[in-house]
PDB file of N, CA and C in Angstrom:
ATOM      1  N   MET A   1      27.776  68.631  34.308  1.00 76.00           N
ATOM      2  CA  MET A   1      26.545  68.103  34.867  1.00 76.00           C
ATOM      3  C   MET A   1      26.577  66.583  34.810  1.00 76.00           C
ATOM      4  N   LYS A   2      26.312  65.939  35.924  1.00 84.00           N
ATOM      5  CA  LYS A   2      26.331  64.486  36.016  1.00 84.00           C
ATOM      6  C   LYS A   2      25.010  63.904  35.503  1.00 84.00           C
ATOM      7  N   LYS A   3      25.109  62.730  34.884  1.00 87.00           N
ATOM      8  CA  LYS A   3      23.921  62.031  34.408  1.00 87.00           C
ATOM      9  C   LYS A   3      23.249  61.339  35.589  1.00 87.00           C
ATOM     10  N   LYS A   4      21.913  61.440  35.691  1.00 86.00           N
ATOM     11  CA  LYS A   4      21.174  60.830  36.794  1.00 86.00           C
ATOM     12  C   LYS A   4      20.039  59.967  36.261  1.00 86.00           C
ATOM     13  N   ASP A   5      19.629  58.982  37.086  1.00 84.00           N
ATOM     14  CA  ASP A   5      18.468  58.180  36.708  1.00 84.00           C
ATOM     15  C   ASP A   5      17.202  58.869  37.226  1.00 84.00           C
ATOM     16  N   ASN A   6      16.046  58.234  37.064  1.00 81.00           N
ATOM     17  CA  ASN A   6      14.785  58.870  37.441  1.00 81.00           C
ATOM     18  C   ASN A   6      14.612  59.008  38.953  1.00 81.00           C
ATOM     19  N   ARG A   7      15.454  58.333  39.745  1.00 86.00           N
ATOM     20  CA  ARG A   7      15.399  58.458  41.205  1.00 86.00           C
ATOM     21  C   ARG A   7      16.424  59.472  41.725  1.00 86.00           C
ATOM     22  N   GLY A   8      17.149  60.102  40.814  1.00 86.00           N
ATOM     23  CA  GLY A   8      18.115  61.108  41.200  1.00 86.00           C
ATOM     24  C   GLY A   8      19.490  60.573  41.547  1.00 86.00           C
ATOM     25  N   ARG A   9      19.722  59.280  41.330  1.00 90.00           N
ATOM     26  CA  ARG A   9      21.030  58.694  41.621  1.00 90.00           C
ATOM     27  C   ARG A   9      21.993  59.014  40.480  1.00 90.00           C
ATOM     28  N   VAL A  10      23.202  59.402  40.853  1.00 90.00           N
ATOM     29  CA  VAL A  10      24.211  59.753  39.858  1.00 90.00           C
ATOM     30  C   VAL A  10      24.742  58.475  39.216  1.00 90.00           C
ATOM     31  N   LEU A  11      24.759  58.438  37.886  1.00 92.00           N
ATOM     32  CA  LEU A  11      25.249  57.286  37.143  1.00 92.00           C
ATOM     33  C   LEU A  11      26.726  57.463  36.832  1.00 92.00           C
ATOM     34  N   LYS A  12      27.467  56.370  36.910  1.00 92.00           N
ATOM     35  CA  LYS A  12      28.901  56.383  36.618  1.00 92.00           C
ATOM     36  C   LYS A  12      29.120  56.376  35.108  1.00 92.00           C
ATOM     37  N   THR A  13      30.375  56.591  34.714  1.00 91.00           N
ATOM     38  CA  THR A  13      30.739  56.559  33.309  1.00 91.00           C
ATOM     39  C   THR A  13      30.396  55.198  32.712  1.00 91.00           C
ATOM     40  N   GLY A  14      29.701  55.187  31.594  1.00 92.00           N
ATOM     41  CA  GLY A  14      29.319  53.952  30.918  1.00 92.00           C
ATOM     42  C   GLY A  14      27.946  53.439  31.307  1.00 92.00           C
ATOM     43  N   GLU A  15      27.381  53.956  32.394  1.00 94.00           N
ATOM     44  CA  GLU A  15      26.059  53.524  32.837  1.00 94.00           C
ATOM     45  C   GLU A  15      24.980  54.402  32.215  1.00 94.00           C
ATOM     46  N   SER A  16      23.826  53.775  31.948  1.00 93.00           N
ATOM     47  CA  SER A  16      22.671  54.533  31.477  1.00 93.00           C
ATOM     48  C   SER A  16      21.422  53.721  31.747  1.00 93.00           C
ATOM     49  N   ARG A  17      20.282  54.367  31.585  1.00 92.00           N
ATOM     50  CA  ARG A  17      19.008  53.683  31.766  1.00 92.00           C
ATOM     51  C   ARG A  17      18.231  53.828  30.468  1.00 92.00           C
ATOM     52  N   ARG A  18      17.777  52.692  29.954  1.00 92.00           N
ATOM     53  CA  ARG A  18      17.066  52.687  28.680  1.00 92.00           C
ATOM     54  C   ARG A  18      15.607  53.092  28.875  1.00 92.00           C
ATOM     55  N   LYS A  19      14.910  53.316  27.765  1.00 90.00           N
ATOM     56  CA  LYS A  19      13.498  53.703  27.829  1.00 90.00           C
ATOM     57  C   LYS A  19      12.621  52.616  28.436  1.00 90.00           C
ATOM     58  N   ASP A  20      13.061  51.346  28.292  1.00 92.00           N
ATOM     59  CA  ASP A  20      12.293  50.239  28.875  1.00 92.00           C
ATOM     60  C   ASP A  20      12.664  50.002  30.342  1.00 92.00           C
ATOM     61  N   LEU A  21      13.375  50.974  30.956  1.00 91.00           N
ATOM     62  CA  LEU A  21      13.752  50.998  32.367  1.00 91.00           C
ATOM     63  C   LEU A  21      14.809  49.973  32.766  1.00 91.00           C
ATOM     64  N   ILE A  22      15.497  49.420  31.796  1.00 94.00           N
ATOM     65  CA  ILE A  22      16.606  48.500  32.056  1.00 94.00           C
ATOM     66  C   ILE A  22      17.893  49.322  32.109  1.00 94.00           C
ATOM     67  N   TYR A  23      18.742  49.012  33.105  1.00 95.00           N
ATOM     68  CA  TYR A  23      20.039  49.681  33.198  1.00 95.00           C
ATOM     69  C   TYR A  23      21.034  48.956  32.300  1.00 95.00           C
ATOM     70  N   GLN A  24      21.949  49.716  31.729  1.00 96.00           N
ATOM     71  CA  GLN A  24      22.991  49.111  30.900  1.00 96.00           C
ATOM     72  C   GLN A  24      24.336  49.742  31.220  1.00 96.00           C
ATOM     73  N   TYR A  25      25.378  48.945  31.016  1.00 95.00           N
ATOM     74  CA  TYR A  25      26.749  49.408  31.204  1.00 95.00           C
ATOM     75  C   TYR A  25      27.528  49.036  29.960  1.00 95.00           C
ATOM     76  N   ARG A  26      28.145  50.020  29.324  1.00 94.00           N
ATOM     77  CA  ARG A  26      28.953  49.783  28.132  1.00 94.00           C
ATOM     78  C   ARG A  26      30.409  50.003  28.485  1.00 94.00           C
ATOM     79  N   TYR A  27      31.248  49.077  28.017  1.00 90.00           N
ATOM     80  CA  TYR A  27      32.674  49.186  28.288  1.00 90.00           C
ATOM     81  C   TYR A  27      33.460  48.601  27.134  1.00 90.00           C
ATOM     82  N   THR A  28      34.738  48.940  27.106  1.00 87.00           N
ATOM     83  CA  THR A  28      35.657  48.425  26.101  1.00 87.00           C
ATOM     84  C   THR A  28      36.645  47.521  26.809  1.00 87.00           C
ATOM     85  N   ASP A  29      36.794  46.285  26.340  1.00 80.00           N
ATOM     86  CA  ASP A  29      37.712  45.353  26.982  1.00 80.00           C
ATOM     87  C   ASP A  29      39.152  45.653  26.596  1.00 80.00           C
ATOM     88  N   SER A  30      40.071  44.871  27.135  1.00 73.00           N
ATOM     89  CA  SER A  30      41.494  45.105  26.904  1.00 73.00           C
ATOM     90  C   SER A  30      41.906  44.894  25.446  1.00 73.00           C
ATOM     91  N   CYS A  31      41.069  44.231  24.665  1.00 73.00           N
ATOM     92  CA  CYS A  31      41.352  44.002  23.247  1.00 73.00           C
ATOM     93  C   CYS A  31      40.731  45.074  22.355  1.00 73.00           C
ATOM     94  N   GLY A  32      40.025  46.040  22.974  1.00 81.00           N
ATOM     95  CA  GLY A  32      39.409  47.107  22.213  1.00 81.00           C
ATOM     96  C   GLY A  32      38.013  46.805  21.717  1.00 81.00           C
ATOM     97  N   LYS A  33      37.418  45.701  22.156  1.00 85.00           N
ATOM     98  CA  LYS A  33      36.080  45.311  21.725  1.00 85.00           C
ATOM     99  C   LYS A  33      35.036  45.872  22.704  1.00 85.00           C
ATOM    100  N   ARG A  34      33.949  46.457  22.157  1.00 91.00           N
ATOM    101  CA  ARG A  34      32.888  47.029  22.993  1.00 91.00           C
ATOM    102  C   ARG A  34      31.921  45.953  23.435  1.00 91.00           C
ATOM    103  N   HIS A  35      31.469  46.058  24.695  1.00 91.00           N
ATOM    104  CA  HIS A  35      30.507  45.126  25.267  1.00 91.00           C
ATOM    105  C   HIS A  35      29.443  45.915  26.021  1.00 91.00           C
ATOM    106  N   THR A  36      28.271  45.320  26.172  1.00 93.00           N
ATOM    107  CA  THR A  36      27.191  45.918  26.945  1.00 93.00           C
ATOM    108  C   THR A  36      26.592  44.841  27.830  1.00 93.00           C
ATOM    109  N   VAL A  37      26.391  45.178  29.107  1.00 94.00           N
ATOM    110  CA  VAL A  37      25.700  44.274  30.030  1.00 94.00           C
ATOM    111  C   VAL A  37      24.453  44.993  30.527  1.00 94.00           C
ATOM    112  N   TYR A  38      23.436  44.213  30.873  1.00 95.00           N
ATOM    113  CA  TYR A  38      22.151  44.756  31.273  1.00 95.00           C
ATOM    114  C   TYR A  38      21.745  44.204  32.628  1.00 95.00           C
ATOM    115  N   ALA A  39      20.945  44.988  33.366  1.00 94.00           N
ATOM    116  CA  ALA A  39      20.417  44.546  34.652  1.00 94.00           C
ATOM    117  C   ALA A  39      19.136  45.327  34.948  1.00 94.00           C
ATOM    118  N   PRO A  40      18.209  44.696  35.674  1.00 94.00           N
ATOM    119  CA  PRO A  40      16.958  45.390  35.989  1.00 94.00           C
ATOM    120  C   PRO A  40      17.107  46.478  37.056  1.00 94.00           C
ATOM    121  N   THR A  41      18.146  46.369  37.912  1.00 93.00           N
ATOM    122  CA  THR A  41      18.363  47.381  38.950  1.00 93.00           C
ATOM    123  C   THR A  41      19.793  47.910  38.870  1.00 93.00           C
ATOM    124  N   LEU A  42      19.987  49.105  39.399  1.00 93.00           N
ATOM    125  CA  LEU A  42      21.306  49.717  39.406  1.00 93.00           C
ATOM    126  C   LEU A  42      22.268  48.924  40.290  1.00 93.00           C
ATOM    127  N   GLU A  43      21.772  48.365  41.390  1.00 94.00           N
ATOM    128  CA  GLU A  43      22.612  47.575  42.287  1.00 94.00           C
ATOM    129  C   GLU A  43      23.154  46.332  41.583  1.00 94.00           C
ATOM    130  N   GLU A  44      22.295  45.634  40.852  1.00 94.00           N
ATOM    131  CA  GLU A  44      22.724  44.442  40.114  1.00 94.00           C
ATOM    132  C   GLU A  44      23.722  44.811  39.021  1.00 94.00           C
ATOM    133  N   LEU A  45      23.488  45.930  38.363  1.00 94.00           N
ATOM    134  CA  LEU A  45      24.395  46.383  37.309  1.00 94.00           C
ATOM    135  C   LEU A  45      25.780  46.657  37.888  1.00 94.00           C
ATOM    136  N   ARG A  46      25.832  47.304  39.030  1.00 94.00           N
ATOM    137  CA  ARG A  46      27.128  47.625  39.642  1.00 94.00           C
ATOM    138  C   ARG A  46      27.860  46.378  40.119  1.00 94.00           C
ATOM    139  N   LYS A  47      27.132  45.346  40.531  1.00 94.00           N
ATOM    140  CA  LYS A  47      27.773  44.070  40.878  1.00 94.00           C
ATOM    141  C   LYS A  47      28.429  43.465  39.636  1.00 94.00           C
ATOM    142  N   LYS A  48      27.728  43.535  38.515  1.00 92.00           N
ATOM    143  CA  LYS A  48      28.287  43.021  37.262  1.00 92.00           C
ATOM    144  C   LYS A  48      29.511  43.834  36.854  1.00 92.00           C
ATOM    145  N   GLU A  49      29.457  45.147  37.043  1.00 92.00           N
ATOM    146  CA  GLU A  49      30.596  46.010  36.727  1.00 92.00           C
ATOM    147  C   GLU A  49      31.815  45.626  37.563  1.00 92.00           C
ATOM    148  N   GLU A  50      31.606  45.376  38.850  1.00 90.00           N
ATOM    149  CA  GLU A  50      32.708  44.987  39.733  1.00 90.00           C
ATOM    150  C   GLU A  50      33.348  43.694  39.252  1.00 90.00           C
ATOM    151  N   GLU A  51      32.521  42.730  38.867  1.00 87.00           N
ATOM    152  CA  GLU A  51      33.039  41.446  38.382  1.00 87.00           C
ATOM    153  C   GLU A  51      33.846  41.637  37.090  1.00 87.00           C
ATOM    154  N   ILE A  52      33.337  42.469  36.199  1.00 85.00           N
ATOM    155  CA  ILE A  52      34.036  42.750  34.944  1.00 85.00           C
ATOM    156  C   ILE A  52      35.384  43.406  35.237  1.00 85.00           C
ATOM    157  N   ASN A  53      35.376  44.409  36.102  1.00 83.00           N
ATOM    158  CA  ASN A  53      36.615  45.115  36.438  1.00 83.00           C
ATOM    159  C   ASN A  53      37.617  44.195  37.120  1.00 83.00           C
ATOM    160  N   ARG A  54      37.154  43.327  38.004  1.00 81.00           N
ATOM    161  CA  ARG A  54      38.032  42.380  38.685  1.00 81.00           C
ATOM    162  C   ARG A  54      38.667  41.429  37.673  1.00 81.00           C
ATOM    163  N   THR A  55      37.893  40.955  36.729  1.00 76.00           N
ATOM    164  CA  THR A  55      38.400  40.051  35.701  1.00 76.00           C
ATOM    165  C   THR A  55      39.444  40.746  34.836  1.00 76.00           C
ATOM    166  N   GLU A  56      39.184  41.990  34.453  1.00 74.00           N
ATOM    167  CA  GLU A  56      40.133  42.738  33.628  1.00 74.00           C
ATOM    168  C   GLU A  56      41.433  42.998  34.391  1.00 74.00           C
ATOM    169  N   ILE A  57      41.332  43.330  35.667  1.00 69.00           N
ATOM    170  CA  ILE A  57      42.522  43.606  36.477  1.00 69.00           C
ATOM    171  C   ILE A  57      43.361  42.344  36.648  1.00 69.00           C
ATOM    172  N   ASP A  58      42.696  41.212  36.866  1.00 65.00           N
ATOM    173  CA  ASP A  58      43.397  39.945  37.047  1.00 65.00           C
ATOM    174  C   ASP A  58      44.049  39.467  35.753  1.00 65.00           C
ATOM    175  N   GLY A  59      43.670  40.054  34.638  1.00 62.00           N
ATOM    176  CA  GLY A  59      44.248  39.660  33.356  1.00 62.00           C
ATOM    177  C   GLY A  59      43.672  38.358  32.824  1.00 62.00           C
ATOM    178  N   ALA A  60      42.520  37.973  33.314  1.00 55.00           N
ATOM    179  CA  ALA A  60      41.914  36.714  32.895  1.00 55.00           C
ATOM    180  C   ALA A  60      40.827  36.939  31.858  1.00 55.00           C
ATOM    181  N   SER A  61      40.962  37.977  31.062  1.00 56.00           N
ATOM    182  CA  SER A  61      39.987  38.261  30.027  1.00 56.00           C
ATOM    183  C   SER A  61      40.151  37.241  28.902  1.00 56.00           C
ATOM    184  N   TYR A  62      39.138  36.429  28.690  1.00 53.00           N
ATOM    185  CA  TYR A  62      39.234  35.378  27.687  1.00 53.00           C
ATOM    186  C   TYR A  62      38.054  35.364  26.730  1.00 53.00           C
ATOM    187  N   HIS A  63      37.168  36.356  26.786  1.00 56.00           N
ATOM    188  CA  HIS A  63      35.981  36.337  25.931  1.00 56.00           C
ATOM    189  C   HIS A  63      36.283  36.628  24.475  1.00 56.00           C
ATOM    190  N   ASP A  64      37.491  37.090  24.165  1.00 56.00           N
ATOM    191  CA  ASP A  64      37.809  37.353  22.764  1.00 56.00           C
ATOM    192  C   ASP A  64      38.264  36.099  22.029  1.00 56.00           C
ATOM    193  N   GLY A  65      38.450  34.998  22.752  1.00 62.00           N
ATOM    194  CA  GLY A  65      38.870  33.754  22.128  1.00 62.00           C
ATOM    195  C   GLY A  65      40.349  33.713  21.810  1.00 62.00           C
ATOM    196  N   GLY A  66      41.105  34.704  22.261  1.00 66.00           N
ATOM    197  CA  GLY A  66      42.520  34.769  21.932  1.00 66.00           C
ATOM    198  C   GLY A  66      43.426  34.137  22.963  1.00 66.00           C
ATOM    199  N   ILE A  67      42.884  33.309  23.842  1.00 72.00           N
ATOM    200  CA  ILE A  67      43.689  32.662  24.872  1.00 72.00           C
ATOM    201  C   ILE A  67      43.380  31.165  24.862  1.00 72.00           C
ATOM    202  N   THR A  68      44.419  30.374  25.042  1.00 76.00           N
ATOM    203  CA  THR A  68      44.217  28.928  25.077  1.00 76.00           C
ATOM    204  C   THR A  68      43.930  28.491  26.507  1.00 76.00           C
ATOM    205  N   VAL A  69      43.478  27.280  26.650  1.00 78.00           N
ATOM    206  CA  VAL A  69      43.194  26.724  27.971  1.00 78.00           C
ATOM    207  C   VAL A  69      44.467  26.686  28.803  1.00 78.00           C
ATOM    208  N   VAL A  70      45.570  26.323  28.188  1.00 83.00           N
ATOM    209  CA  VAL A  70      46.846  26.257  28.900  1.00 83.00           C
ATOM    210  C   VAL A  70      47.239  27.646  29.429  1.00 83.00           C
ATOM    211  N   GLU A  71      47.096  28.673  28.587  1.00 78.00           N
ATOM    212  CA  GLU A  71      47.420  30.037  29.017  1.00 78.00           C
ATOM    213  C   GLU A  71      46.527  30.486  30.170  1.00 78.00           C
ATOM    214  N   LEU A  72      45.241  30.150  30.086  1.00 75.00           N
ATOM    215  CA  LEU A  72      44.309  30.503  31.149  1.00 75.00           C
ATOM    216  C   LEU A  72      44.687  29.813  32.453  1.00 75.00           C
ATOM    217  N   LEU A  73      45.042  28.528  32.384  1.00 81.00           N
ATOM    218  CA  LEU A  73      45.458  27.797  33.586  1.00 81.00           C
ATOM    219  C   LEU A  73      46.745  28.375  34.175  1.00 81.00           C
ATOM    220  N   GLU A  74      47.686  28.750  33.319  1.00 81.00           N
ATOM    221  CA  GLU A  74      48.931  29.356  33.806  1.00 81.00           C
ATOM    222  C   GLU A  74      48.654  30.667  34.533  1.00 81.00           C
ATOM    223  N   ARG A  75      47.750  31.477  33.999  1.00 75.00           N
ATOM    224  CA  ARG A  75      47.386  32.729  34.670  1.00 75.00           C
ATOM    225  C   ARG A  75      46.722  32.452  36.011  1.00 75.00           C
ATOM    226  N   TYR A  76      45.821  31.478  36.015  1.00 76.00           N
ATOM    227  CA  TYR A  76      45.118  31.125  37.256  1.00 76.00           C
ATOM    228  C   TYR A  76      46.110  30.667  38.321  1.00 76.00           C
ATOM    229  N   ILE A  77      47.019  29.800  37.960  1.00 81.00           N
ATOM    230  CA  ILE A  77      48.010  29.279  38.909  1.00 81.00           C
ATOM    231  C   ILE A  77      48.900  30.410  39.414  1.00 81.00           C
ATOM    232  N   SER A  78      49.297  31.311  38.522  1.00 77.00           N
ATOM    233  CA  SER A  78      50.182  32.412  38.950  1.00 77.00           C
ATOM    234  C   SER A  78      49.453  33.335  39.935  1.00 77.00           C
ATOM    235  N   LEU A  79      48.137  33.469  39.797  1.00 74.00           N
ATOM    236  CA  LEU A  79      47.366  34.300  40.735  1.00 74.00           C
ATOM    237  C   LEU A  79      47.236  33.627  42.091  1.00 74.00           C
ATOM    238  N   LYS A  80      47.273  32.309  42.129  1.00 72.00           N
ATOM    239  CA  LYS A  80      47.063  31.556  43.367  1.00 72.00           C
ATOM    240  C   LYS A  80      48.352  31.259  44.133  1.00 72.00           C
ATOM    241  N   GLN A  81      49.515  31.544  43.543  1.00 69.00           N
ATOM    242  CA  GLN A  81      50.770  31.270  44.229  1.00 69.00           C
ATOM    243  C   GLN A  81      50.908  32.160  45.445  1.00 69.00           C
ATOM    244  N   GLY A  82      51.294  31.551  46.559  1.00 66.00           N
ATOM    245  CA  GLY A  82      51.472  32.300  47.795  1.00 66.00           C
ATOM    246  C   GLY A  82      50.200  32.564  48.565  1.00 66.00           C
ATOM    247  N   VAL A  83      49.083  32.019  48.100  1.00 60.00           N
ATOM    248  CA  VAL A  83      47.823  32.205  48.796  1.00 60.00           C
ATOM    249  C   VAL A  83      47.677  31.123  49.863  1.00 60.00           C
ATOM    250  N   SER A  84      47.391  31.533  51.081  1.00 60.00           N
ATOM    251  CA  SER A  84      47.204  30.577  52.168  1.00 60.00           C
ATOM    252  C   SER A  84      45.716  30.288  52.309  1.00 60.00           C
ATOM    253  N   TYR A  85      45.374  29.066  52.571  1.00 58.00           N
ATOM    254  CA  TYR A  85      43.975  28.651  52.651  1.00 58.00           C
ATOM    255  C   TYR A  85      43.556  28.368  54.094  1.00 58.00           C
ATOM    256  N   GLY A  86      44.001  29.159  55.047  1.00 58.00           N
ATOM    257  CA  GLY A  86      43.551  29.059  56.436  1.00 58.00           C
ATOM    258  C   GLY A  86      43.931  27.767  57.119  1.00 58.00           C
ATOM    259  N   GLU A  87      45.150  27.363  56.974  1.00 51.00           N
ATOM    260  CA  GLU A  87      45.597  26.092  57.565  1.00 51.00           C
ATOM    261  C   GLU A  87      45.634  26.171  59.054  1.00 51.00           C
TER     262      GLU A  87
END
């Protein structure tokens, strides 16, 4: 049985709605640390989820403090190599 909100919309894994009607998404980052993000609407929550997932896929997760500025810049540059800017 899928979890649903009060409007009957199916919630994805990690999503829930609190008693105060705020939506929350809980996830574990690549370092194994749990995080929770909140949003007043399901649409806003899913936008935040997309951003989190994009950041994790790109390997630019730096919220654990275990990356230096130099390492972050190297990752950024490696992601931008070969990208054309509409010349």
